[in-house]
Coordinates of C-alpha atoms in Angstrom, one line a residue:
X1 CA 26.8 7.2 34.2
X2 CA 26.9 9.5 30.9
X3 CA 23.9 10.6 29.5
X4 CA 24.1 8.8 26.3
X5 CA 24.4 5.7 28.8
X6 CA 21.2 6.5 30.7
X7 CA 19.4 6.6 27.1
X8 CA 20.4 3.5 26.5
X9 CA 19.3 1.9 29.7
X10 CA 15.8 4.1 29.3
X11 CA 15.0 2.2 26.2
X12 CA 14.5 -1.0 27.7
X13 CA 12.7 -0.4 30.4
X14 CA 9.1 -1.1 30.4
X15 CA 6.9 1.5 29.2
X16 CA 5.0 2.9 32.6
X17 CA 0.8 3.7 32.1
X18 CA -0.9 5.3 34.8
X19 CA -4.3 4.6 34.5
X20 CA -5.2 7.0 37.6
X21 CA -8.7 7.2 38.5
X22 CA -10.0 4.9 35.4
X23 CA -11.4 1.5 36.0
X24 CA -10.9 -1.4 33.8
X25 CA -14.9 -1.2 33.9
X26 CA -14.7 2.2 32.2
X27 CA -12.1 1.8 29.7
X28 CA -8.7 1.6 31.0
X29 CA -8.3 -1.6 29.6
X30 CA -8.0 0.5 25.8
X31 CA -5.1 2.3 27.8
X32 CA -3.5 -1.1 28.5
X33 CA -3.8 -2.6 24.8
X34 CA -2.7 0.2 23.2
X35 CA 0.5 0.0 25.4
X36 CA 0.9 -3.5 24.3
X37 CA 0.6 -3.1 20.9
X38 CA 4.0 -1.4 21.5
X39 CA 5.9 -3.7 22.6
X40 CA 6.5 -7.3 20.7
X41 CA 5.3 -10.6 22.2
X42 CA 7.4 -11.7 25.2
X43 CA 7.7 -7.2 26.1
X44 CA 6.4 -6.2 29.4
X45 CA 4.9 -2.9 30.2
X46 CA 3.7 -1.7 33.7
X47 CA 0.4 -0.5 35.1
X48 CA -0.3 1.9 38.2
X49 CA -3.4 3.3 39.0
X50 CA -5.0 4.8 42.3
X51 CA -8.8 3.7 41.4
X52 CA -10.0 0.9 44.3
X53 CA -9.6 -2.5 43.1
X54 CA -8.2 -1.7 39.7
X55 CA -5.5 -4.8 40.8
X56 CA -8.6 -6.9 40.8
X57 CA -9.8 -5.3 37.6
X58 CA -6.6 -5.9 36.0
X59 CA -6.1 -10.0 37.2
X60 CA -9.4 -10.9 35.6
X61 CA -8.8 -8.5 32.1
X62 CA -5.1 -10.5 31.8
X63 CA -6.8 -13.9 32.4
X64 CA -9.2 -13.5 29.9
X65 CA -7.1 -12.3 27.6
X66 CA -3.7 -14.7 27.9
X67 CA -1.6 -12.4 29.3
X68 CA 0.7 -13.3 32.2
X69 CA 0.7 -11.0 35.4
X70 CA 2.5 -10.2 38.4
X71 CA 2.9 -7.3 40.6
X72 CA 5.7 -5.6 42.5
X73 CA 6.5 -2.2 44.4
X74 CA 3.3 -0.9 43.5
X75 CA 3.1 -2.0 40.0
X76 CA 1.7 -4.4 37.6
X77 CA 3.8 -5.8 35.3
X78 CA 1.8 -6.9 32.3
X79 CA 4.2 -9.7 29.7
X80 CA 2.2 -9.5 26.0
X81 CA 1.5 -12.8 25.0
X82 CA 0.5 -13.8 20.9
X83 CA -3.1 -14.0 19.7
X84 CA -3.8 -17.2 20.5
X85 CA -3.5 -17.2 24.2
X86 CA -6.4 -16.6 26.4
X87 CA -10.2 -15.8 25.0
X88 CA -8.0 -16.4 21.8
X89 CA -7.0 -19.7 21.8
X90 CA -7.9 -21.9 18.9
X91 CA -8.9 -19.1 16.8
X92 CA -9.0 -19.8 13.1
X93 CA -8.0 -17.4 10.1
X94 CA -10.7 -17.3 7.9
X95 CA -8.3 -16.3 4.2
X96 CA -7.2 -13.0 3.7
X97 CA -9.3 -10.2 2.0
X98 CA -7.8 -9.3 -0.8
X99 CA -8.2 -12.7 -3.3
X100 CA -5.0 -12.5 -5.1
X101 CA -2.9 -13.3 -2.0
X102 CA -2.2 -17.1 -1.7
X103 CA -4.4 -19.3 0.0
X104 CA -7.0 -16.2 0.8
X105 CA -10.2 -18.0 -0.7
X106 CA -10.4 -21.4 1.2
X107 CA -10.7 -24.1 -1.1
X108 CA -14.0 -25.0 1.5
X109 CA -15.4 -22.5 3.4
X110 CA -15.9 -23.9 7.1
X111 CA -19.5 -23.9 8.4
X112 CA -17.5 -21.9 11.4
X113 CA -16.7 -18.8 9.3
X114 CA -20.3 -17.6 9.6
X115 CA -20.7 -14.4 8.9
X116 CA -17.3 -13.3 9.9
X117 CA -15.3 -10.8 7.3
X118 CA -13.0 -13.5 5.3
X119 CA -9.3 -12.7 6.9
X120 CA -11.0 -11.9 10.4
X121 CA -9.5 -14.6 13.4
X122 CA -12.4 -16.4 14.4
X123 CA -12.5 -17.0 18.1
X124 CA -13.4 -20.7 19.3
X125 CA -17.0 -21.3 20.0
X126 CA -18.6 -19.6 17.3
X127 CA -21.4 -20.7 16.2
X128 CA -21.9 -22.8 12.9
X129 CA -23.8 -21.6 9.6
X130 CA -24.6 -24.3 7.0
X131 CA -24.6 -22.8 3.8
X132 CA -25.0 -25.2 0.8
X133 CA -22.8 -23.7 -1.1
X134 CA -19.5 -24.0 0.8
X135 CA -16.9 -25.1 -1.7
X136 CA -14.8 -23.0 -3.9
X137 CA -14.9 -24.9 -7.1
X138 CA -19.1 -24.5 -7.2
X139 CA -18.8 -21.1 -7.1
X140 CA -15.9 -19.4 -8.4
X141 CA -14.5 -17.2 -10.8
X142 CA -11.1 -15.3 -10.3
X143 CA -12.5 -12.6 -12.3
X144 CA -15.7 -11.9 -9.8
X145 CA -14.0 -8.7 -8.1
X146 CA -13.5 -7.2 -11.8
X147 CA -17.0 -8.1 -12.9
X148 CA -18.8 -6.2 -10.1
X149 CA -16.4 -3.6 -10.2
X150 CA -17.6 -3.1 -14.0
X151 CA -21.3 -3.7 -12.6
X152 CA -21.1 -0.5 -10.1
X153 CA -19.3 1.7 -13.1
X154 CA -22.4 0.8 -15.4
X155 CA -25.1 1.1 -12.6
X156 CA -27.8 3.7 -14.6
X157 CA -31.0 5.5 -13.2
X158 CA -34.1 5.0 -15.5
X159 CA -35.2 8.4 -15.3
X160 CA -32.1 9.6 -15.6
X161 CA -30.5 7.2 -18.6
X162 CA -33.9 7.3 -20.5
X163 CA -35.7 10.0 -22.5
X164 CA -39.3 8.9 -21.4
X165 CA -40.9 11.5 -22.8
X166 CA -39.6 11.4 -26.3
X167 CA -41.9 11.9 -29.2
X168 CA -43.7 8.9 -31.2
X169 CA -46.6 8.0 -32.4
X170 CA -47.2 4.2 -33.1
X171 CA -50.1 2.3 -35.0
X172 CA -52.4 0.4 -32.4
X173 CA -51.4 -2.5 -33.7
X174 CA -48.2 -1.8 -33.3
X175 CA -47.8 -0.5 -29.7
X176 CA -49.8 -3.3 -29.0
X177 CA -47.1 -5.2 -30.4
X178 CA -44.6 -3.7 -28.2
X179 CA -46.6 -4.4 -25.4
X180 CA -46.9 -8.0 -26.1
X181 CA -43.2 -8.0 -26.2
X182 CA -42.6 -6.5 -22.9
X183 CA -44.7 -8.9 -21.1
X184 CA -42.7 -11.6 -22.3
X185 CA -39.2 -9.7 -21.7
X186 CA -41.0 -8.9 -18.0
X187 CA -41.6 -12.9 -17.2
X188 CA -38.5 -14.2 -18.4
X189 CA -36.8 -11.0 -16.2
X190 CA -38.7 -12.4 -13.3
X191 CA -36.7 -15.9 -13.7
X192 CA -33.4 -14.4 -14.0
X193 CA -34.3 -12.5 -10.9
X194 CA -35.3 -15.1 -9.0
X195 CA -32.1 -17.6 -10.0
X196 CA -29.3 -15.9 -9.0
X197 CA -31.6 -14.5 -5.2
X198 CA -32.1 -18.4 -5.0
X199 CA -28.6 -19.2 -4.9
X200 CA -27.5 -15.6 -3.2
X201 CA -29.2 -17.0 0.2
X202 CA -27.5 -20.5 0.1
X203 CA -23.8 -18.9 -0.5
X204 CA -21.0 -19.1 2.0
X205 CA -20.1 -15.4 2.5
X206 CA -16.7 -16.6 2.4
X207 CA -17.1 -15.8 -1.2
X208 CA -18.1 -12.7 -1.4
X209 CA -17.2 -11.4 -5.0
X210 CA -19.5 -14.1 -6.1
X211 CA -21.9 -12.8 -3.4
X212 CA -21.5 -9.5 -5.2
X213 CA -21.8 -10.2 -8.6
X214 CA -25.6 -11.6 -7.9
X215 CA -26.4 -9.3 -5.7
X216 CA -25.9 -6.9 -8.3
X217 CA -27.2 -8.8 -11.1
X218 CA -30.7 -9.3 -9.1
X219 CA -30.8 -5.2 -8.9
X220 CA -30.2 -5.4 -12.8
X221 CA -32.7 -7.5 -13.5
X222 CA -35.3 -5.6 -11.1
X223 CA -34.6 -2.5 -12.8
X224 CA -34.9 -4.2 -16.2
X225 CA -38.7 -5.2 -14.6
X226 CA -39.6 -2.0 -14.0
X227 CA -38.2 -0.1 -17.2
X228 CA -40.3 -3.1 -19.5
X229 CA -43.2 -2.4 -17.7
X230 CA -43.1 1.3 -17.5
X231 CA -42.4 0.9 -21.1
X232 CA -45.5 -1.3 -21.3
X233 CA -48.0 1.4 -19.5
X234 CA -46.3 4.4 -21.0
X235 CA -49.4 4.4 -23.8
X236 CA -51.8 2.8 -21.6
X237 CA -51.2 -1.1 -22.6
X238 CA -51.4 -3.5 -19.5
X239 CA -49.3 -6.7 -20.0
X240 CA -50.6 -9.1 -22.3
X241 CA -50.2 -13.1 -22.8
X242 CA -48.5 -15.5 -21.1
X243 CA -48.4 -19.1 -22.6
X244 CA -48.1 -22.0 -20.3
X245 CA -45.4 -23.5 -22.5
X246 CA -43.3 -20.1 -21.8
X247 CA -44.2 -20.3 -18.1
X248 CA -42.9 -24.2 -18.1
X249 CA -39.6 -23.5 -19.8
X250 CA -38.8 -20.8 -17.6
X251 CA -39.8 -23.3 -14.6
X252 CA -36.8 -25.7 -15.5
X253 CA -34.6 -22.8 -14.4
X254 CA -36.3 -22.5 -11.4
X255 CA -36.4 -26.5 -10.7
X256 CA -32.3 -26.4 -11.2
X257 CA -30.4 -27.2 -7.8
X258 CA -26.7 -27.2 -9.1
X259 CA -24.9 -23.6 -9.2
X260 CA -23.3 -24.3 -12.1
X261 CA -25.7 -26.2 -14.2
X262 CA -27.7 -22.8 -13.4
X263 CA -25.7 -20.4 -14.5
X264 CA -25.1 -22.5 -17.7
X265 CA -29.2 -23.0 -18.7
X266 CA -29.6 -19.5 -17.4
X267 CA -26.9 -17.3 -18.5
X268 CA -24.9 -18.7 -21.0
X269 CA -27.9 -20.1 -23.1
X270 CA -30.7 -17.8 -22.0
X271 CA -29.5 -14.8 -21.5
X272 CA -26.8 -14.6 -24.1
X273 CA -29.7 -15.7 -26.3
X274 CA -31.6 -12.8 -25.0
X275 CA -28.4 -10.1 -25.3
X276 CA -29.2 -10.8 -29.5
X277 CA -33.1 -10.0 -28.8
X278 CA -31.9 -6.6 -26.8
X279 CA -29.4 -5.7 -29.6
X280 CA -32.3 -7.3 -31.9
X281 CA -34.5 -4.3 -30.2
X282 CA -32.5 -1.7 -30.3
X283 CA -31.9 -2.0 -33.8
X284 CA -34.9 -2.5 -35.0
X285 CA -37.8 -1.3 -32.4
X286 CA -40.4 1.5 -33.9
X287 CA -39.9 4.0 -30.8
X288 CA -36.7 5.6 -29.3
X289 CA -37.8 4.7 -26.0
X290 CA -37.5 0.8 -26.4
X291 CA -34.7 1.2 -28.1
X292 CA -32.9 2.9 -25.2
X293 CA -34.3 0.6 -23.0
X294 CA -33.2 -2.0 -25.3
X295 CA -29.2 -1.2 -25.7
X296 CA -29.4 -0.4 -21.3
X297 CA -30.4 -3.4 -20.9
X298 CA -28.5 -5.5 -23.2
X299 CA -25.3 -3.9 -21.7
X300 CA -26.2 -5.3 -18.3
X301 CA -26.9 -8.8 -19.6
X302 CA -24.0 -9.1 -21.6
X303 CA -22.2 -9.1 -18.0
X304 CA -24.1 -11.7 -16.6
X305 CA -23.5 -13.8 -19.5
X306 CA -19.4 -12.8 -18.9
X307 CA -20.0 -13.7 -15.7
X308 CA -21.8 -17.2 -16.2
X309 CA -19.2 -18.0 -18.8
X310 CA -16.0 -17.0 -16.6
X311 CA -17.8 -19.5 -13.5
X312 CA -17.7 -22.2 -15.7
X313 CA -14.6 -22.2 -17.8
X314 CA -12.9 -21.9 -14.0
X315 CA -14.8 -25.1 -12.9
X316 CA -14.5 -26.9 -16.6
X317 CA -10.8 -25.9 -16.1
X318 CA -10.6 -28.1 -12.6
X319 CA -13.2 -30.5 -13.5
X320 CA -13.6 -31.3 -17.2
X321 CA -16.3 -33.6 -16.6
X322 CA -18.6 -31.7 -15.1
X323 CA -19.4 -30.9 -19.2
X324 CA -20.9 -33.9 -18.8
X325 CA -23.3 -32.8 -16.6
X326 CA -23.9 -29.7 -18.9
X327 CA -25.3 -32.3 -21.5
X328 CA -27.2 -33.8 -19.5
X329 CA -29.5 -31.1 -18.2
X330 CA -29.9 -29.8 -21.6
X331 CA -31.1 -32.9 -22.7
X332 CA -33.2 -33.4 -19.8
X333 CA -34.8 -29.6 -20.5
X334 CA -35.4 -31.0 -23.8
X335 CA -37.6 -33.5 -23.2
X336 CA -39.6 -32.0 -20.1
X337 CA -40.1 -29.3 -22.5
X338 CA -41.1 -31.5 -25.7
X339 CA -44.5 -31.0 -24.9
X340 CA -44.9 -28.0 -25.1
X341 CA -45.6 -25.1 -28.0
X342 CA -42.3 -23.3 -26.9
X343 CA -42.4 -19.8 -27.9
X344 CA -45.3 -17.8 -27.8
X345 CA -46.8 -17.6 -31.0
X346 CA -48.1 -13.9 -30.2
X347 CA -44.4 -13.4 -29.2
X348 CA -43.0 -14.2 -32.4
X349 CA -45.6 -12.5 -34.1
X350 CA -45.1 -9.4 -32.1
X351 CA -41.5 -9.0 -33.1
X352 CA -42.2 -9.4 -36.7
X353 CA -44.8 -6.6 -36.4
X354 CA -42.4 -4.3 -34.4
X355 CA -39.5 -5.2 -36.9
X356 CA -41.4 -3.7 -39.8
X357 CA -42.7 -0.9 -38.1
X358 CA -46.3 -0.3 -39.6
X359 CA -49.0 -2.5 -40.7
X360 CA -48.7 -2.8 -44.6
X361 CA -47.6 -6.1 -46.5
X362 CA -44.3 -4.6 -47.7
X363 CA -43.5 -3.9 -43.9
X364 CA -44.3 -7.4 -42.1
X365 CA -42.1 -9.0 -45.2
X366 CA -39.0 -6.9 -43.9
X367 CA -40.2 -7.2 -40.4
X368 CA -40.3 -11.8 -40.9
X369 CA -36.5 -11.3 -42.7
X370 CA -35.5 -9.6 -39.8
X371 CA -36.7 -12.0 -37.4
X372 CA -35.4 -14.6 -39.1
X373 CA -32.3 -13.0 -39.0
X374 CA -32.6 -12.9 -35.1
X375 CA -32.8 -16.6 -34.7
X376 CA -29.7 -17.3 -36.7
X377 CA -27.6 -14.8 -34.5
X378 CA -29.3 -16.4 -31.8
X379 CA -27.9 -19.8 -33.1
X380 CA -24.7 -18.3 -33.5
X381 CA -24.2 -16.9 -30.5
X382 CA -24.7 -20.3 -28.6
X383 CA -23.0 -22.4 -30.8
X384 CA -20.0 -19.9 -30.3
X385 CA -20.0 -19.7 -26.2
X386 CA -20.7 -23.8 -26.5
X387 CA -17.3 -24.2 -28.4
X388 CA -15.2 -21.7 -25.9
X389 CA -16.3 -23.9 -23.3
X390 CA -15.1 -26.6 -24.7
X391 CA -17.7 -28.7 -26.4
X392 CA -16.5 -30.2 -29.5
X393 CA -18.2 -29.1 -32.5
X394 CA -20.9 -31.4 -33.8
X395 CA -22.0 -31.6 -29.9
X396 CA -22.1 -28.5 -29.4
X397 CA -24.1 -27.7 -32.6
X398 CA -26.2 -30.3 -31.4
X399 CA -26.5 -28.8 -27.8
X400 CA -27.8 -25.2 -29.5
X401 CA -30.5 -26.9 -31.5
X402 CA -31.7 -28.5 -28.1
X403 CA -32.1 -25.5 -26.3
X404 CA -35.8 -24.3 -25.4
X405 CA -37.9 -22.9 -28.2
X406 CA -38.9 -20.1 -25.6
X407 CA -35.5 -18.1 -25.9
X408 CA -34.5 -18.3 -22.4

């Protein structure tokens, strides 16, 4: 036999692993699995070992794990079998990880998933998880991963990102102004906290750039909470008043089961309306503290209303008359909220005051302009996301007008 010959013939013969003195009880098995990941389904490799019972050992390990056995001459002679042999038959793929492969987002997410990393094989028996929201459409938004991605880029520290010791000096009545201001920013921060955590708990994981997205969003909106109200105490103001027709508008939010009906009340009404009153601040606030508060902040709204608007033209897309169902709960907001006085008087009275920046008549007159000014962008800005998503215009004009008094 020439030597090339004898190469050959030394190719295809089963790779040999002594396992020695190791048990299968302390680890061999790793040996064993590492020699079969070398070889392709169908490949044998062969086992010796001098530790007692490591035969034994080695029957029960290939039993449980699909893998046919036999020995001979001393050896064990170990044939690979696929995946789903063994502890791993009926396993399920759960997707793939990276979203833009085909197929990797199930269209329903299978109470069986669990918590299992979406492209993991789920071995039979697992046990079942019943989130509420397990189907694709509810949720979605192809551009999640891009939106939380932008999130984690914008992430700022307060007392880094804001000069809280720059100098001012503002008229009582104006600080008190400002502080009136921030307890209504605080409150209507606490809803848009409390949303998007609602809905975070009930979420298939399955879905975890949507997880992500309000995850991070209910960080924003606790950082937002604390800058307002450090803003608040920063000249010794505590918060101020709360109406009960604020506090009722802001319930509807909270009363909302759908996802998507959610997100629209929430983010693409309230929370693009308040983006203008953020942009409204930072322009136009008395201090260069709020004013830096004002344009942080607006920044990370201005995603969760990208994000809000992205979920729904990707369910509108699928299911055009779910705008239908947009309507509706507008309407139905409407009239639970009829009742009420809407916005806070003090509120509105408040901006004027910290539009104009001092307490003289020539002042409040620029300050009321101003304001005034606010609500039309306000207007302007819904009607505008209203008719991207679709509605047609004299509905959708109509839709804006309906919206809550109270802003959010």
């Amino acid at each position: 036999m020439t030597k090339s010959s004898m190469t050959i013939k030394e190719t295809f013969l089963p790779a040999i692993i002594d396992i020695e003195h190791l048990g299968l009880d302390a680890g061999a098995h790793i040996l064993i699995k590492h020699g079969l990941s070398g070889v392709p389904v169908g490949g044998e490799i062969r086992i010796t070992g001098s530790v007692p019972g490591w035969e034994v050992q080695l029957s029960a390990w290939c039993r449980a794990q699909g893998h046919p056995l036999t020995f001979a001459d001393g050896q064990a002679r170990i044939t690979r079998s696929d995946i789903h042999s063994g502890r791993w038959r009926g396993a399920i793929s759960s997707g793939h990880a990276n979203p833009q492969n085909e197929g990797a987002v199930h269209e329903q997410a299978l109470p069986c998933f669990g918590l299992a990393a979406r492209g993991a094989t789920i071995e039979a028996g697992s046990p079942e998880f019943p989130f509420r929201l397990n189907q694709k459409h509810v949720v979605w938004t192809d551009t999640a991963a891009e939106l939380y991605a932008q999130a984690v880029a914008a992430q700022w520290d307060p007392d880094q990102a804001i000069d809280w010791t720059a100098p001012f000096d503002l008229a009582d009545e104006v600080e008190d102004a400002v502080a009136q201001v921030m307890t209504y920013m605080i409150e209507n921060e606490n809803a848009a906290l409390v949303v998007p955590a609602r809905f975070l708990g009930q979420m298939h994981p399955h879905f975890r750039e949507v997880q992500a997205v309000l995850a991070i969003q209910v960080a924003d909106e606790a950082r937002h909470i604390d800058v307002f109200t450090r803003r608040l105490r920063l000249r010794g103001r505590e918060p101020a008043l709360s109406t009960a027709g604020g506090q009722a508008s802001l319930k509807t939010l909270l009363d909302e089961t759908d996802f998507s009906v959610a997100g629209f009340l929430l983010s693409v009404l309230g929370e693009g309306t308040f983006v203008s009153l953020l942009n409204f601040l930072h322009a136009h606030a008395p201090d260069p503290v709020t004013r830096q508060i004002a344009r942080l902040a607006a920044r990370d709204e201005a995603r969760h209303v990208a994000f809000g608007m992205a979920h729904l033209l990707h369910r509108l897309e699928s299911e055009p008359e779910f705008r239908s169902r947009l309507i509706q709960a507008v309407e139905s907001r409407n009239e639970v909220l009829s009742g009420t006085s809407g916005l806070n008087e003090e509120v509105f009275d408040a901006l004027i005051l910290l539009a104009a920046g001092e307490f003289t008549p020539a002042a409040i007159a620029a300050g009321y302009t101003r304001v005034q000014t606010l609500m039309t962008d306000m207007a302007e800005g819904r009607l505008a996301r209203l008719l991207r998503l679709g509605f047609e215009g004299p509905n959708a004009q109509r839709l804006s007008a309906l919206h809550t008094r109270n802003f959010m």
